[in-house]
Amino acid sequence: MHPDSQPATHPGTRPDTHPDTHFPRPVIDLGDVTLRRFQAEADQGEFLRAVEEARDHLLPWMPWAADRSPSRTIEFLDSRHQLWSEGKDFTYAIALNGSIVGSCGLFRRDDTPPDGREIGYWLHPAATGRGVATRAARALAAEAFRLPGVEWVEIVHDPANHASGAIPARLGFTVRCRRPAARIAPAETGEEQIWRLTRSQAPRAHATPPDGDTTTHDRA
């Protein structure tokens, strides 16, 4: 276990009063999958390769993939430390057997109420179909419920992205609503589907076994 990490807490329990519970764990060990905070300089080369190799896979659903130049990717990595320290956006590298295969995050939008968080994620196509995104989303939900005052988490995706919708479905999230959204990626429909998991539902999500996944969703 990473020396800065803490023992896992059941996602249905209230967070303790230790100061570190205001932030999620910097390293989450899931066996062959590890979620860890980005190290901007150390991770640049590997992350740039993962983004470039995944670009065609991501373009239909993720508008940022169309403009993720090396300079933009480096800028993204450089901003992670400050956003984490401010408690605004907790972004992790997803590593499979030690290699970066994507990223995921726990964050608040500008209009997200204080008691809510959102989960986002994406994967290199070579890492799909192994339950990696499902395991990452489950772990982030557990981390969210360690944070003081957090009562629910959401996953948002285009309703036509069925593979992305399968992840919250298998984790015990329920569909909250659909809302209009700008069409800014080629496959988008002009709507977003919002799935929500509440603190009281979290024990069931924790018990759900992971299944394979084929694609993912992310706002980054």
mmCIF file of C-alpha atoms in Angstrom:
data_model
loop_
_atom_site.group_PDB
_atom_site.id
_atom_site.type_symbol
_atom_site.label_atom_id
_atom_site.label_comp_id
_atom_site.label_asym_id
_atom_site.label_seq_id
_atom_site.Cartn_x
_atom_site.Cartn_y
_atom_site.Cartn_z
ATOM 1 C CA MET A 1 0.000 0.000 0.000
ATOM 2 C CA HIS A 2 1.212 3.510 -0.821
ATOM 3 C CA PRO A 3 2.556 5.205 2.322
ATOM 4 C CA ASP A 4 0.146 8.126 1.915
ATOM 5 C CA SER A 5 -2.943 5.975 1.449
ATOM 6 C CA GLN A 6 -5.482 5.093 4.104
ATOM 7 C CA PRO A 7 -7.511 1.949 4.814
ATOM 8 C CA ALA A 8 -10.636 1.674 2.681
ATOM 9 C CA THR A 9 -13.931 2.768 4.241
ATOM 10 C CA HIS A 10 -17.220 1.074 3.392
ATOM 11 C CA PRO A 11 -19.074 3.461 1.068
ATOM 12 C CA GLY A 12 -22.218 3.330 3.188
ATOM 13 C CA THR A 13 -20.560 4.606 6.365
ATOM 14 C CA ARG A 14 -20.169 8.180 7.522
ATOM 15 C CA PRO A 15 -16.686 9.687 7.165
ATOM 16 C CA ASP A 16 -14.629 10.034 10.308
ATOM 17 C CA THR A 17 -13.303 13.341 11.617
ATOM 18 C CA HIS A 18 -9.680 12.887 10.552
ATOM 19 C CA PRO A 19 -8.581 15.914 8.454
ATOM 20 C CA ASP A 20 -7.650 13.664 5.531
ATOM 21 C CA THR A 21 -11.312 12.745 5.028
ATOM 22 C CA HIS A 22 -11.739 16.152 3.382
ATOM 23 C CA PHE A 23 -9.837 14.639 0.466
ATOM 24 C CA PRO A 24 -10.044 11.221 -1.185
ATOM 25 C CA ARG A 25 -7.117 8.840 -0.872
ATOM 26 C CA PRO A 26 -4.266 9.711 -3.268
ATOM 27 C CA VAL A 27 -3.755 6.035 -4.174
ATOM 28 C CA ILE A 28 -6.491 3.406 -4.415
ATOM 29 C CA ASP A 29 -5.216 -0.152 -4.839
ATOM 30 C CA LEU A 30 -7.689 -2.416 -6.653
ATOM 31 C CA GLY A 31 -5.286 -5.263 -7.362
ATOM 32 C CA ASP A 32 -4.205 -5.162 -10.999
ATOM 33 C CA VAL A 33 -5.872 -1.749 -11.284
ATOM 34 C CA THR A 34 -4.563 1.260 -9.376
ATOM 35 C CA LEU A 35 -6.031 4.746 -9.216
ATOM 36 C CA ARG A 36 -3.426 7.336 -8.254
ATOM 37 C CA ARG A 37 -2.955 11.063 -8.313
ATOM 38 C CA PHE A 38 -1.161 12.311 -11.401
ATOM 39 C CA GLN A 39 2.462 13.357 -11.144
ATOM 40 C CA ALA A 40 2.550 16.083 -13.777
ATOM 41 C CA GLU A 41 6.147 15.770 -14.995
ATOM 42 C CA ALA A 42 6.676 12.069 -14.361
ATOM 43 C CA ASP A 43 3.432 11.043 -16.097
ATOM 44 C CA GLN A 44 3.571 13.357 -19.118
ATOM 45 C CA GLY A 45 5.110 10.985 -21.653
ATOM 46 C CA GLU A 46 3.023 7.943 -20.785
ATOM 47 C CA PHE A 47 -0.203 9.914 -20.508
ATOM 48 C CA LEU A 48 0.407 11.700 -23.824
ATOM 49 C CA ARG A 49 0.848 8.316 -25.538
ATOM 50 C CA ALA A 50 -2.339 6.937 -23.980
ATOM 51 C CA VAL A 51 -4.372 9.959 -25.083
ATOM 52 C CA GLU A 52 -2.994 9.881 -28.624
ATOM 53 C CA GLU A 53 -3.561 6.146 -29.042
ATOM 54 C CA ALA A 54 -7.107 6.437 -27.683
ATOM 55 C CA ARG A 55 -8.080 9.520 -29.691
ATOM 56 C CA ASP A 56 -10.151 7.763 -32.384
ATOM 57 C CA HIS A 57 -11.882 5.677 -29.717
ATOM 58 C CA LEU A 58 -12.800 8.767 -27.696
ATOM 59 C CA LEU A 59 -13.749 11.238 -30.440
ATOM 60 C CA PRO A 60 -17.406 10.128 -30.941
ATOM 61 C CA TRP A 61 -18.347 10.994 -27.352
ATOM 62 C CA MET A 62 -15.674 13.241 -25.875
ATOM 63 C CA PRO A 63 -15.233 16.645 -27.496
ATOM 64 C CA TRP A 64 -11.985 17.336 -25.681
ATOM 65 C CA ALA A 65 -10.318 14.508 -27.619
ATOM 66 C CA ALA A 66 -10.499 16.542 -30.834
ATOM 67 C CA ASP A 67 -8.291 19.270 -29.392
ATOM 68 C CA ARG A 68 -6.051 17.367 -27.001
ATOM 69 C CA SER A 69 -2.700 18.528 -28.398
ATOM 70 C CA PRO A 70 0.464 17.747 -26.427
ATOM 71 C CA SER A 71 0.457 21.285 -25.028
ATOM 72 C CA ARG A 72 -3.189 21.014 -23.934
ATOM 73 C CA THR A 73 -2.541 17.634 -22.323
ATOM 74 C CA ILE A 74 0.475 18.988 -20.435
ATOM 75 C CA GLU A 75 -1.630 21.968 -19.324
ATOM 76 C CA PHE A 76 -4.302 19.549 -18.100
ATOM 77 C CA LEU A 77 -1.773 17.603 -16.040
ATOM 78 C CA ASP A 78 -0.178 20.757 -14.644
ATOM 79 C CA SER A 79 -3.543 21.988 -13.348
ATOM 80 C CA ARG A 80 -4.396 18.789 -11.453
ATOM 81 C CA HIS A 81 -2.365 19.562 -8.321
ATOM 82 C CA GLN A 82 -3.994 22.923 -7.627
ATOM 83 C CA LEU A 83 -7.521 21.675 -8.341
ATOM 84 C CA TRP A 84 -6.954 18.758 -5.960
ATOM 85 C CA SER A 85 -5.552 20.967 -3.200
ATOM 86 C CA GLU A 86 -8.562 23.298 -3.575
ATOM 87 C CA GLY A 87 -10.951 20.336 -3.304
ATOM 88 C CA LYS A 88 -12.523 21.098 -6.689
ATOM 89 C CA ASP A 89 -11.461 18.175 -8.874
ATOM 90 C CA PHE A 90 -9.795 14.945 -7.762
ATOM 91 C CA THR A 91 -8.295 13.426 -10.912
ATOM 92 C CA TYR A 92 -6.587 10.019 -10.981
ATOM 93 C CA ALA A 93 -4.499 8.140 -13.491
ATOM 94 C CA ILE A 94 -5.944 4.687 -14.094
ATOM 95 C CA ALA A 95 -3.079 2.199 -14.204
ATOM 96 C CA LEU A 96 -3.554 -1.402 -15.317
ATOM 97 C CA ASN A 97 -0.662 -3.637 -14.290
ATOM 98 C CA GLY A 98 1.395 -0.498 -13.742
ATOM 99 C CA SER A 99 0.707 1.203 -17.099
ATOM 100 C CA ILE A 100 -1.518 4.267 -17.521
ATOM 101 C CA VAL A 101 -4.617 3.321 -19.521
ATOM 102 C CA GLY A 102 -6.871 6.301 -18.840
ATOM 103 C CA SER A 103 -8.041 8.682 -16.174
ATOM 104 C CA CYS A 104 -10.993 9.184 -13.867
ATOM 105 C CA GLY A 105 -12.134 11.839 -11.490
ATOM 106 C CA LEU A 106 -14.446 12.940 -8.713
ATOM 107 C CA PHE A 107 -15.535 16.551 -9.100
ATOM 108 C CA ARG A 108 -18.148 19.263 -8.753
ATOM 109 C CA ARG A 109 -19.441 21.408 -11.565
ATOM 110 C CA ASP A 110 -20.023 25.097 -10.849
ATOM 111 C CA ASP A 111 -23.727 24.440 -10.265
ATOM 112 C CA THR A 112 -23.358 21.170 -8.306
ATOM 113 C CA PRO A 113 -24.846 21.462 -4.793
ATOM 114 C CA PRO A 114 -22.366 21.016 -1.909
ATOM 115 C CA ASP A 115 -23.753 17.574 -1.014
ATOM 116 C CA GLY A 116 -23.113 16.092 -4.478
ATOM 117 C CA ARG A 117 -20.207 14.963 -6.634
ATOM 118 C CA GLU A 118 -19.864 13.654 -10.198
ATOM 119 C CA ILE A 119 -17.735 10.808 -11.503
ATOM 120 C CA GLY A 120 -16.051 10.853 -14.911
ATOM 121 C CA TYR A 121 -13.721 8.377 -16.615
ATOM 122 C CA TRP A 122 -12.160 7.270 -19.892
ATOM 123 C CA LEU A 123 -10.059 4.331 -21.014
ATOM 124 C CA HIS A 124 -7.625 3.352 -23.726
ATOM 125 C CA PRO A 125 -9.493 0.906 -26.013
ATOM 126 C CA ALA A 126 -7.013 -1.874 -25.186
ATOM 127 C CA ALA A 127 -8.146 -1.711 -21.549
ATOM 128 C CA THR A 128 -11.889 -1.952 -22.190
ATOM 129 C CA GLY A 129 -13.933 -5.090 -21.643
ATOM 130 C CA ARG A 130 -12.162 -5.975 -18.378
ATOM 131 C CA GLY A 131 -14.328 -4.167 -15.855
ATOM 132 C CA VAL A 132 -11.678 -1.488 -15.309
ATOM 133 C CA ALA A 133 -14.031 1.494 -15.628
ATOM 134 C CA THR A 134 -16.643 -0.228 -13.462
ATOM 135 C CA ARG A 135 -14.116 -0.859 -10.714
ATOM 136 C CA ALA A 136 -12.811 2.693 -10.945
ATOM 137 C CA ALA A 137 -16.311 4.173 -10.729
ATOM 138 C CA ARG A 138 -17.160 1.979 -7.745
ATOM 139 C CA ALA A 139 -13.971 3.062 -5.962
ATOM 140 C CA LEU A 140 -14.655 6.753 -6.625
ATOM 141 C CA ALA A 141 -18.191 6.425 -5.294
ATOM 142 C CA ALA A 142 -16.749 4.912 -2.110
ATOM 143 C CA GLU A 143 -14.285 7.808 -1.835
ATOM 144 C CA ALA A 144 -17.094 10.338 -2.338
ATOM 145 C CA PHE A 145 -18.976 8.984 0.662
ATOM 146 C CA ARG A 146 -15.863 9.367 2.818
ATOM 147 C CA LEU A 147 -16.027 13.125 2.250
ATOM 148 C CA PRO A 148 -17.910 15.255 4.800
ATOM 149 C CA GLY A 149 -21.422 16.187 3.730
ATOM 150 C CA VAL A 150 -21.523 14.214 0.459
ATOM 151 C CA GLU A 151 -24.891 12.479 0.106
ATOM 152 C CA TRP A 152 -24.967 11.517 -3.575
ATOM 153 C CA VAL A 153 -22.833 10.983 -6.658
ATOM 154 C CA GLU A 154 -23.827 11.120 -10.317
ATOM 155 C CA ILE A 155 -22.606 9.780 -13.639
ATOM 156 C CA VAL A 156 -23.651 11.742 -16.729
ATOM 157 C CA HIS A 157 -23.484 10.441 -20.306
ATOM 158 C CA ASP A 158 -25.168 10.712 -23.675
ATOM 159 C CA PRO A 159 -28.134 8.283 -23.772
ATOM 160 C CA ALA A 160 -26.871 6.858 -27.070
ATOM 161 C CA ASN A 161 -23.647 5.772 -25.378
ATOM 162 C CA HIS A 162 -25.077 2.488 -24.112
ATOM 163 C CA ALA A 163 -21.771 1.061 -22.942
ATOM 164 C CA SER A 164 -21.193 4.092 -20.747
ATOM 165 C CA GLY A 165 -24.690 3.753 -19.310
ATOM 166 C CA ALA A 166 -24.082 0.115 -18.432
ATOM 167 C CA ILE A 167 -21.533 1.102 -15.775
ATOM 168 C CA PRO A 168 -23.818 3.066 -13.418
ATOM 169 C CA ALA A 169 -26.570 0.522 -14.060
ATOM 170 C CA ARG A 170 -24.464 -2.367 -12.803
ATOM 171 C CA LEU A 171 -23.262 -0.322 -9.825
ATOM 172 C CA GLY A 172 -26.753 0.305 -8.467
ATOM 173 C CA PHE A 173 -27.199 3.894 -9.675
ATOM 174 C CA THR A 174 -30.728 4.869 -10.714
ATOM 175 C CA VAL A 175 -31.748 7.113 -13.611
ATOM 176 C CA ARG A 176 -32.621 10.531 -12.235
ATOM 177 C CA CYS A 177 -33.524 12.399 -15.423
ATOM 178 C CA ARG A 178 -32.580 13.427 -18.917
ATOM 179 C CA ARG A 179 -31.794 16.999 -19.822
ATOM 180 C CA PRO A 180 -30.958 18.917 -23.013
ATOM 181 C CA ALA A 181 -27.269 19.308 -23.801
ATOM 182 C CA ALA A 182 -25.250 20.938 -26.545
ATOM 183 C CA ARG A 183 -24.117 18.571 -29.306
ATOM 184 C CA ILE A 184 -20.371 19.102 -29.282
ATOM 185 C CA ALA A 185 -19.102 15.608 -30.161
ATOM 186 C CA PRO A 186 -19.965 13.726 -33.380
ATOM 187 C CA ALA A 187 -22.116 10.951 -31.859
ATOM 188 C CA GLU A 188 -23.953 13.031 -29.278
ATOM 189 C CA THR A 189 -27.748 13.301 -29.437
ATOM 190 C CA GLY A 190 -28.355 16.636 -27.729
ATOM 191 C CA GLU A 191 -29.321 15.057 -24.415
ATOM 192 C CA GLU A 192 -27.598 13.900 -21.245
ATOM 193 C CA GLN A 193 -28.745 11.048 -19.038
ATOM 194 C CA ILE A 194 -28.079 11.478 -15.336
ATOM 195 C CA TRP A 195 -27.634 8.511 -13.004
ATOM 196 C CA ARG A 196 -27.504 9.003 -9.230
ATOM 197 C CA LEU A 197 -26.311 6.897 -6.304
ATOM 198 C CA THR A 198 -27.215 8.051 -2.794
ATOM 199 C CA ARG A 199 -25.423 7.273 0.431
ATOM 200 C CA SER A 200 -28.217 4.888 1.472
ATOM 201 C CA GLN A 201 -27.905 2.990 -1.825
ATOM 202 C CA ALA A 202 -24.119 2.722 -1.612
ATOM 203 C CA PRO A 203 -23.871 -0.601 0.309
ATOM 204 C CA ARG A 204 -25.649 -2.362 -2.548
ATOM 205 C CA ALA A 205 -23.310 -0.792 -5.094
ATOM 206 C CA HIS A 206 -20.320 -1.916 -3.030
ATOM 207 C CA ALA A 207 -21.583 -5.503 -3.164
ATOM 208 C CA THR A 208 -22.175 -5.585 -6.928
ATOM 209 C CA PRO A 209 -19.524 -7.700 -8.739
ATOM 210 C CA PRO A 210 -17.693 -5.997 -11.631
ATOM 211 C CA ASP A 211 -18.468 -6.916 -15.215
ATOM 212 C CA GLY A 212 -16.731 -6.041 -18.458
ATOM 213 C CA ASP A 213 -17.120 -2.615 -19.982
ATOM 214 C CA THR A 214 -16.524 -1.483 -23.522
ATOM 215 C CA THR A 215 -16.265 2.303 -23.412
ATOM 216 C CA THR A 216 -16.297 5.133 -20.953
ATOM 217 C CA HIS A 217 -17.323 8.718 -20.344
ATOM 218 C CA ASP A 218 -15.322 11.655 -19.134
ATOM 219 C CA ARG A 219 -15.594 15.429 -18.976
ATOM 220 C CA ALA A 220 -11.845 16.132 -19.018
#
